[in-house]
Short mmCIF file of C-alpha atoms in Angstrom, two decimals:
data_model
loop_
_atom_site.label_atom_id
_atom_site.label_comp_id
_atom_site.label_asym_id
_atom_site.label_seq_id
_atom_site.Cartn_x
_atom_site.Cartn_y
_atom_site.Cartn_z
CA MET A 1 96.73 93.13 138.88
CA GLU A 2 100.08 91.66 139.76
CA LYS A 3 103.58 93.12 139.83
CA ILE A 4 106.64 90.97 139.22
CA GLU A 5 110.25 92.08 139.40
CA VAL A 6 113.15 89.97 138.14
CA ARG A 7 116.81 91.02 138.36
CA GLY A 8 119.68 89.29 136.62
CA THR A 9 123.17 89.54 135.22
CA ALA A 10 124.21 89.60 131.58
CA LYS A 11 127.27 88.52 129.62
CA ARG A 12 127.68 91.92 127.95
CA ARG A 13 126.61 95.53 127.90
CA VAL A 14 124.16 96.14 125.06
CA PRO A 15 126.07 98.28 122.52
CA GLY A 16 124.84 101.67 121.38
CA THR A 17 124.17 105.00 123.01
CA SER A 18 120.38 105.28 122.92
CA LEU A 19 118.90 105.87 126.33
CA ARG A 20 115.45 104.46 125.81
CA ALA A 21 113.07 102.72 123.42
CA ILE A 22 109.48 101.53 123.51
CA THR A 23 107.79 98.74 121.60
CA GLY A 24 104.44 96.99 121.59
CA VAL A 25 101.17 98.23 122.97
CA SER A 26 99.29 97.72 126.22
CA ALA A 27 96.31 95.78 124.86
CA SER A 28 94.64 92.40 125.18
CA GLY A 29 97.06 89.61 124.25
CA ASN A 30 99.85 92.14 123.81
CA LEU A 31 102.25 94.12 125.95
CA GLU A 32 104.31 97.28 125.84
CA VAL A 33 107.96 97.25 126.81
CA LEU A 34 109.77 100.43 127.81
CA VAL A 35 113.54 99.90 127.72
CA GLU A 36 115.87 102.27 129.57
CA ARG A 37 119.66 102.24 129.87
CA VAL A 38 119.81 102.87 133.58
CA MET A 39 121.51 99.75 135.01
CA PRO A 40 125.17 98.93 135.61
CA ASP A 41 126.74 97.37 132.47
CA ARG A 42 126.39 93.72 133.46
CA GLU A 43 123.08 93.94 135.27
CA CYS A 44 119.54 93.89 133.96
CA MET A 45 116.04 94.00 135.33
CA VAL A 46 112.45 93.47 134.24
CA GLU A 47 109.46 94.99 136.03
CA VAL A 48 106.10 93.58 134.99
CA THR A 49 102.64 94.95 135.67
CA THR A 50 100.10 92.45 134.39
CA ALA A 51 96.32 92.36 134.30
CA VAL A 52 96.44 88.57 134.58
CA ALA A 53 97.46 87.33 138.05
CA GLY A 54 98.89 83.93 138.94
CA PHE A 55 101.52 83.38 136.26
CA GLY A 56 104.56 84.56 138.21
CA ASP A 57 106.54 81.33 137.74
CA ILE A 58 106.10 81.45 133.97
CA TRP A 59 107.09 85.12 133.86
CA ARG A 60 110.27 84.37 135.83
CA ALA A 61 111.16 81.44 133.55
CA VAL A 62 110.64 83.51 130.38
CA ILE A 63 112.60 86.47 131.73
CA GLU A 64 115.53 84.39 133.02
CA GLU A 65 115.81 82.66 129.66
CA PHE A 66 115.75 86.09 128.00
CA PHE A 67 118.58 87.31 130.26
CA GLU A 68 120.62 84.28 129.20
CA ARG A 69 119.90 84.52 125.45
CA GLY A 70 119.48 88.26 124.95
CA ALA A 71 122.36 89.37 127.22
CA PRO A 72 120.65 92.72 127.88
CA GLY A 73 123.35 94.23 130.13
CA GLY A 74 122.67 97.77 131.34
CA LEU A 75 118.97 97.73 130.54
CA ARG A 76 115.82 97.97 132.63
CA PHE A 77 112.62 96.72 130.97
CA SER A 78 109.28 97.98 132.24
CA ILE A 79 106.27 96.05 131.00
CA ASN A 80 102.57 96.81 130.88
CA ASP A 81 101.01 93.46 130.03
CA GLY A 82 97.54 92.73 128.74
CA GLY A 83 97.82 88.95 128.95
CA ALA A 84 100.42 88.28 126.24
CA ARG A 85 101.59 84.72 125.60
CA PRO A 86 105.15 83.82 126.58
CA ASP A 87 106.38 83.79 122.96
CA THR A 88 105.03 87.31 122.46
CA VAL A 89 106.77 88.43 125.64
CA THR A 90 110.11 87.04 124.45
CA LEU A 91 109.63 88.64 121.02
CA ARG A 92 108.93 92.08 122.52
CA LEU A 93 111.90 91.87 124.89
CA MET A 94 114.21 90.93 122.00
CA GLN A 95 112.73 93.77 119.91
CA GLY A 96 113.53 96.12 122.78
CA VAL A 97 117.19 95.04 122.81
CA ARG A 98 117.41 95.42 119.03
CA LEU A 99 115.95 98.93 119.19
CA MET A 100 118.53 99.94 121.80
CA GLU A 101 121.32 98.62 119.57
CA THR A 102 120.11 100.28 116.38
CA THR A 103 118.46 103.61 117.19
CA LYS A 104 120.42 106.72 117.95
CA MET B 1 109.83 101.70 114.12
CA THR B 2 109.86 97.94 114.19
CA GLY B 3 108.17 97.37 110.84
CA LEU B 4 109.97 96.10 107.76
CA LEU B 5 108.73 98.93 105.53
CA PRO B 6 110.02 102.50 105.76
CA ALA B 7 107.73 104.50 108.06
CA HIS B 8 106.08 106.54 105.29
CA GLU B 9 105.31 103.39 103.25
CA GLN B 10 103.41 101.74 106.09
CA ASP B 11 99.67 101.26 106.11
CA TRP B 12 98.07 103.90 108.33
CA TYR B 13 95.46 101.43 109.60
CA GLU B 14 98.06 98.88 110.72
CA ALA B 15 100.66 101.34 112.02
CA SER B 16 100.99 102.27 115.69
CA ALA B 17 100.64 105.87 116.87
CA ARG B 18 104.44 106.21 116.96
CA GLU B 19 104.89 104.69 113.52
CA ARG B 20 102.30 107.10 112.08
CA ILE B 21 104.16 110.07 113.54
CA ALA B 22 107.51 108.77 112.26
CA GLY B 23 106.19 108.49 108.71
CA LEU B 24 104.04 111.63 108.72
CA LEU B 25 106.75 114.06 109.81
CA ASP B 26 110.09 114.73 108.16
CA PRO B 27 112.38 111.78 109.03
CA GLY B 28 113.95 112.02 112.46
CA SER B 29 112.39 115.40 113.27
CA PHE B 30 109.94 114.29 115.97
CA VAL B 31 110.69 115.39 119.53
CA GLU B 32 108.34 113.88 122.08
CA VAL B 33 107.07 115.86 125.06
CA LEU B 34 106.11 113.98 128.23
CA GLY B 35 107.32 110.69 126.76
CA PRO B 36 106.75 107.21 128.17
CA GLU B 37 109.83 107.42 130.42
CA GLN B 38 108.02 110.17 132.36
CA ARG B 39 105.33 107.61 133.19
CA ALA B 40 102.45 110.09 133.09
CA MET B 41 99.92 107.29 133.46
CA SER B 42 96.25 107.09 134.34
CA PRO B 43 95.67 107.13 138.11
CA HIS B 44 92.23 105.53 137.62
CA LEU B 45 92.70 102.30 135.68
CA ALA B 46 94.33 100.23 138.43
CA GLN B 47 91.18 100.22 140.56
CA PHE B 48 89.46 98.48 137.63
CA ASP B 49 92.31 95.96 137.41
CA LEU B 50 93.36 97.38 134.04
CA THR B 51 96.96 97.80 132.99
CA GLY B 52 97.85 101.34 131.97
CA ALA B 53 100.13 102.58 129.22
CA PHE B 54 103.32 104.57 129.89
CA ASP B 55 102.08 107.41 127.64
CA ASP B 56 98.39 106.91 128.55
CA GLY B 57 97.68 106.13 124.90
CA LEU B 58 98.62 109.56 123.53
CA VAL B 59 101.93 110.58 121.97
CA VAL B 60 102.50 114.36 121.82
CA GLY B 61 105.37 116.51 120.65
CA ARG B 62 106.75 118.68 117.90
CA GLY B 63 108.49 118.14 114.60
CA LEU B 64 108.79 119.26 111.01
CA LEU B 65 106.28 118.77 108.20
CA ASP B 66 107.89 119.54 104.86
CA GLY B 67 110.37 121.76 106.68
CA LYS B 68 107.78 123.67 108.71
CA ALA B 69 107.44 123.37 112.47
CA VAL B 70 104.26 121.63 113.64
CA LEU B 71 102.85 120.29 116.88
CA ILE B 72 101.45 116.78 116.75
CA ALA B 73 99.39 114.35 118.83
CA ALA B 74 98.63 110.71 118.00
CA GLN B 75 96.24 108.39 119.78
CA GLU B 76 97.08 104.69 120.09
CA GLY B 77 93.83 103.10 118.95
CA ARG B 78 94.74 99.67 120.31
CA PHE B 79 95.11 100.85 123.91
CA LEU B 80 91.58 100.98 125.38
CA GLY B 81 90.27 101.77 121.91
CA GLY B 82 92.20 105.04 121.90
CA ALA B 83 89.75 106.39 124.46
CA PHE B 84 90.15 109.70 126.27
CA GLY B 85 91.02 109.66 129.96
CA GLU B 86 92.23 112.35 132.35
CA VAL B 87 95.98 112.29 131.58
CA HIS B 88 95.46 111.52 127.89
CA GLY B 89 93.12 114.51 127.63
CA ALA B 90 95.36 116.82 129.65
CA LYS B 91 98.29 116.08 127.33
CA LEU B 92 96.23 117.11 124.32
CA VAL B 93 94.88 120.24 126.03
CA GLY B 94 98.45 121.23 126.91
CA LEU B 95 99.62 120.77 123.33
CA LEU B 96 96.76 122.87 121.94
CA ARG B 97 97.30 125.64 124.50
CA ALA B 98 101.00 125.67 123.65
CA ALA B 99 100.03 126.14 120.00
CA ARG B 100 97.70 129.01 120.92
CA ASP B 101 100.28 130.73 123.11
CA GLY B 102 103.04 130.35 120.54
CA ALA B 103 100.97 131.50 117.57
CA LYS B 104 101.96 135.15 117.78
CA GLU B 105 105.52 134.46 118.92
CA GLY B 106 106.87 132.58 115.95
CA GLY B 107 105.79 129.14 117.19
CA PRO B 108 104.37 126.35 115.02
CA GLN B 109 101.36 127.52 113.01
CA SER B 110 99.66 124.14 112.81
CA VAL B 111 98.66 121.16 114.94
CA LEU B 112 98.18 117.67 113.52
CA LEU B 113 95.71 115.47 115.42
CA LEU B 114 96.01 111.78 114.57
CA LEU B 115 92.70 110.67 116.03
CA ASP B 116 91.96 106.99 116.61
CA THR B 117 89.37 106.75 119.37
CA GLY B 118 86.12 105.21 120.50
CA GLY B 119 85.42 108.26 122.68
CA VAL B 120 85.67 108.66 126.44
CA ARG B 121 86.91 105.84 128.69
CA LEU B 122 84.05 104.41 130.73
CA GLN B 123 86.50 103.89 133.62
CA GLU B 124 87.22 107.63 133.83
CA ALA B 125 84.00 108.93 132.39
CA ASN B 126 83.61 112.22 134.26
CA VAL B 127 87.20 113.41 133.86
CA GLY B 128 87.15 112.11 130.29
CA GLU B 129 84.06 114.15 129.41
CA LEU B 130 85.64 117.20 131.04
CA ALA B 131 88.77 116.55 128.99
CA ILE B 132 86.70 116.55 125.78
CA SER B 133 85.18 119.91 126.73
CA GLU B 134 88.61 121.37 127.48
CA ILE B 135 89.99 119.99 124.20
CA ILE B 136 87.15 121.56 122.21
CA ARG B 137 87.73 124.89 123.93
CA ALA B 138 91.48 124.61 123.31
CA ILE B 139 90.93 123.85 119.59
CA VAL B 140 88.64 126.86 119.26
CA GLU B 141 91.12 129.12 121.04
CA ALA B 142 94.02 127.83 118.94
CA ARG B 143 92.06 128.36 115.71
CA ILE B 144 91.05 131.89 116.75
CA ALA B 145 94.75 132.57 117.33
CA GLY B 146 95.37 131.55 113.72
CA ILE B 147 96.52 127.95 114.19
CA ALA B 148 95.47 125.36 111.59
CA VAL B 149 94.26 122.22 113.37
CA ILE B 150 94.23 119.27 110.98
CA ALA B 151 92.46 116.00 111.91
CA LEU B 152 93.75 112.77 110.32
CA VAL B 153 91.41 109.79 110.70
CA GLY B 154 91.96 106.27 109.38
CA GLY B 155 92.69 103.99 112.32
CA ARG B 156 90.89 100.96 113.66
CA SER B 157 88.93 102.83 116.31
CA GLY B 158 87.72 105.63 114.02
CA ALA B 159 86.72 108.89 115.72
CA PHE B 160 83.64 108.35 117.85
CA GLY B 161 81.90 109.94 120.80
CA GLY B 162 83.73 113.04 121.98
CA GLY B 163 86.40 112.17 119.41
CA GLY B 164 83.84 112.72 116.66
CA ILE B 165 83.02 116.15 118.05
CA VAL B 166 86.70 117.01 118.41
CA THR B 167 87.22 116.03 114.76
CA ALA B 168 84.37 118.24 113.62
CA CYS B 169 85.92 121.22 115.45
CA CYS B 170 89.15 121.01 113.45
CA SER B 171 90.04 123.34 110.57
CA ARG B 172 90.41 120.52 108.08
CA ILE B 173 89.78 116.75 108.12
CA VAL B 174 91.60 113.99 106.21
CA VAL B 175 90.11 110.49 105.90
CA SER B 176 90.86 107.13 104.30
CA GLU B 177 88.39 104.40 103.43
CA HIS B 178 88.92 102.87 106.89
CA ALA B 179 87.93 106.10 108.63
CA ARG B 180 84.69 106.25 110.55
CA ILE B 181 83.55 109.48 112.14
CA SER B 182 80.43 109.87 114.25
CA VAL B 183 79.27 110.82 117.73
CA SER B 184 77.11 107.89 118.84
CA GLY B 185 78.86 104.72 117.71
CA PRO B 186 76.98 101.90 116.00
CA GLU B 187 76.79 99.75 119.14
CA VAL B 188 75.56 102.69 121.19
CA ILE B 189 72.76 103.37 118.71
CA GLU B 190 71.80 99.70 118.62
CA THR B 191 71.76 99.46 122.42
CA ASN B 192 69.55 102.52 122.80
CA LYS B 193 67.30 102.29 119.75
CA GLY B 194 67.24 98.59 118.91
CA VAL B 195 68.70 96.48 116.14
CA GLU B 196 65.89 97.47 113.74
CA GLU B 197 67.12 101.06 113.95
CA PHE B 198 70.79 100.22 113.50
CA ASP B 199 72.48 96.83 113.20
CA SER B 200 76.02 97.40 114.44
CA LYS B 201 77.11 94.02 113.02
CA ASP B 202 76.22 95.20 109.51
CA ARG B 203 79.62 96.55 108.50
CA ALA B 204 78.38 97.81 105.13
CA LEU B 205 75.73 99.87 106.94
CA VAL B 206 78.26 101.20 109.46
CA TRP B 207 80.56 102.38 106.65
CA ARG B 208 77.69 103.77 104.54
CA VAL B 209 76.67 105.96 107.46
CA THR B 210 79.96 106.83 109.19
CA GLY B 211 82.71 105.84 106.72
CA GLY B 212 85.39 107.97 105.10
CA ARG B 213 83.80 107.96 101.64
CA THR B 214 80.43 109.08 103.02
CA ARG B 215 82.07 111.82 105.05
CA ARG B 216 84.01 113.05 102.04
CA LEU B 217 80.99 113.10 99.71
CA THR B 218 78.88 115.12 102.15
CA GLY B 219 81.58 117.64 103.05
CA GLY B 220 82.32 116.08 106.44
CA ALA B 221 85.94 115.58 105.35
CA ASP B 222 88.10 117.73 103.12
CA ARG B 223 90.48 115.15 101.68
CA TYR B 224 90.11 111.45 100.91
CA VAL B 225 93.41 109.59 100.70
CA LYS B 226 94.64 106.10 100.02
CA GLY B 227 95.76 104.32 103.12
CA ARG B 228 99.54 104.76 103.26
CA VAL B 229 101.15 107.04 105.82
CA GLN B 230 102.70 108.95 102.90
CA ASP B 231 99.21 109.71 101.53
CA PHE B 232 98.20 111.28 104.86
CA ARG B 233 101.47 113.22 104.85
CA ASP B 234 100.84 114.62 101.36
CA ALA B 235 97.32 115.70 102.36
CA ALA B 236 98.53 117.31 105.60
CA ILE B 237 101.20 119.28 103.73
CA ALA B 238 98.60 120.55 101.28
CA LEU B 239 96.02 121.45 103.92
CA VAL B 240 98.06 123.26 106.58
CA GLU B 241 98.44 126.15 104.12
CA LYS B 242 94.77 126.46 103.26
CA ALA B 243 92.92 125.87 106.50
CA PRO B 244 90.14 128.40 107.01
CA PRO B 245 90.46 130.77 109.98
CA LEU B 246 87.83 130.52 112.69
CA THR B 247 85.91 133.74 112.21
CA ILE B 248 82.27 134.75 112.34
CA ALA B 249 82.20 134.50 108.54
CA THR B 250 83.51 130.91 108.67
CA LEU B 251 80.92 129.96 111.29
CA GLN B 252 78.14 131.52 109.25
CA ALA B 253 79.34 129.64 106.18
CA GLU B 254 79.32 126.42 108.22
CA GLN B 255 75.77 127.12 109.39
CA ARG B 256 74.64 127.72 105.79
CA ARG B 257 76.43 124.57 104.64
CA LEU B 258 74.79 122.37 107.26
CA ALA B 259 71.33 123.91 106.74
CA GLU B 260 71.62 123.30 103.01
CA ARG B 261 72.75 119.72 103.57
CA LEU B 262 69.77 119.10 105.82
CA ARG B 263 67.44 120.67 103.27
CA LEU B 264 68.79 118.55 100.42
CA TYR B 265 69.20 115.21 102.18
CA GLY B 266 67.35 115.42 105.50
CA ASP B 267 64.71 112.90 104.54
CA ALA B 268 67.11 110.30 103.10
CA LYS B 269 66.93 106.94 104.90
CA ASP B 270 70.35 105.68 103.84
CA ALA B 271 73.49 106.93 102.14
CA PRO B 272 72.75 105.66 98.58
CA GLU B 273 69.66 107.89 98.52
CA ILE B 274 71.98 110.84 99.16
CA TRP B 275 74.36 109.81 96.36
CA GLU B 276 71.45 109.48 94.00
CA LYS B 277 70.12 112.95 94.82
CA ALA B 278 73.64 114.31 94.49
CA GLY B 279 73.71 113.00 90.94
CA LEU B 280 76.40 110.35 91.37
CA SER B 281 76.16 107.50 88.89
CA ASP B 282 75.72 104.00 90.32
CA PRO B 283 75.13 105.16 93.90
CA THR B 284 74.55 101.67 95.30
CA HIS B 285 78.08 100.50 94.54
CA MET B 286 80.08 103.26 96.22
CA ALA B 287 81.78 100.74 98.52
CA ASP B 288 82.89 98.57 95.59
CA LEU B 289 84.97 101.27 93.93
CA THR B 290 88.73 101.16 94.24
CA ASP B 291 90.39 104.13 95.90
CA ASP B 292 91.53 105.38 92.48
CA GLN B 293 88.00 105.13 91.09
CA PHE B 294 86.60 106.95 94.10
CA LEU B 295 89.21 109.70 93.84
CA ALA B 296 88.33 110.15 90.15
CA LEU B 297 84.61 110.68 90.90
CA PRO B 298 83.27 114.18 90.35
CA MET B 299 82.55 115.37 93.89
CA PRO B 300 79.10 116.83 94.68
CA LYS B 301 79.29 120.61 95.04
CA GLU B 302 78.71 120.39 98.81
CA ALA B 303 81.83 118.25 99.27
CA ASP B 304 84.18 121.23 98.97
CA HIS B 305 83.59 124.41 100.92
CA ASP B 306 85.25 127.24 102.82
CA ALA B 307 83.31 126.51 105.98
CA ARG B 308 84.23 124.40 109.06
#
């Protein structure tokens, strides 16, 4: 078990008023992402708990790219990971942003 | 939630616990209790190097079903096979006790249990078994208080182990073709009794013995539905009104029902022998029927009853 925390800044505050959303599932090859609007508008953060240790550099690269592309200002993402591939991680993070923009 | 189809159009088998709830209840009516942001997670899994889930694999709350207040719990069958652990179990016990306590005070009169579980988690076996016992007691107490407890089964993990017992304690049971309900799962039987007794890789055998169609034909389930979330919703709406109370008379009827079933079919070696004795035409091809064909079959008299 390994915990990874990555903080960043974002170009914008994610629009919408929803306070939280959850997507994905904590299972082998998958991950669940809990998104909460608890950060200052231009800051963001991802906390990862993963069953697969030793991939910290890849996690940081994926998350920093997501901060740049997804501009998830104001959001904290908490992840329970069951060994998802990087593309799945990016997909779930982007789904999380979309849910925060679209749900009430 | 993230699917392309509206929630009620989704396939029950493929949908997540949250998607099932969204499509089963009236749109937008679900209010979660002890949601993932509360992080009520298993305190046991980390020592086995297993990642937890923010809701410990069980979503509980309240909402409206066709305008009527209900309590609801849904297991996420993809997280540890939907298995019961300490927190997961405690959430369900709390929901059922809330139903019991509210029964006489204008609270919801029914509980929907969306079961999708392999049984008790091996990593929290003792507390998991205790949870099953407490859940069974809580279902019995809720039913005595007049609450209808409806089990809905059709997920990838079925309802096995303690989950099979919990299902059997409910007032009414809804299944789809994907449903499997049993206590000892196929792999457990094979491990203990050998592959000659039960080949868990033989999917046709597994479904003939534990599957939704078998359960429906022998009275082990009260409704058979096609696999959409909407189909489960329609069945739940119909059943919450007609669930039998848990009284001595109901228990005696259940005892008579089971004794009669044993008398009629106790010596059958496999399900097709039962269908044949029950007078169903073409008993060996039950699995090949479409859902519509199966639903059009005349049910054996023991399939419908006032027991449970």
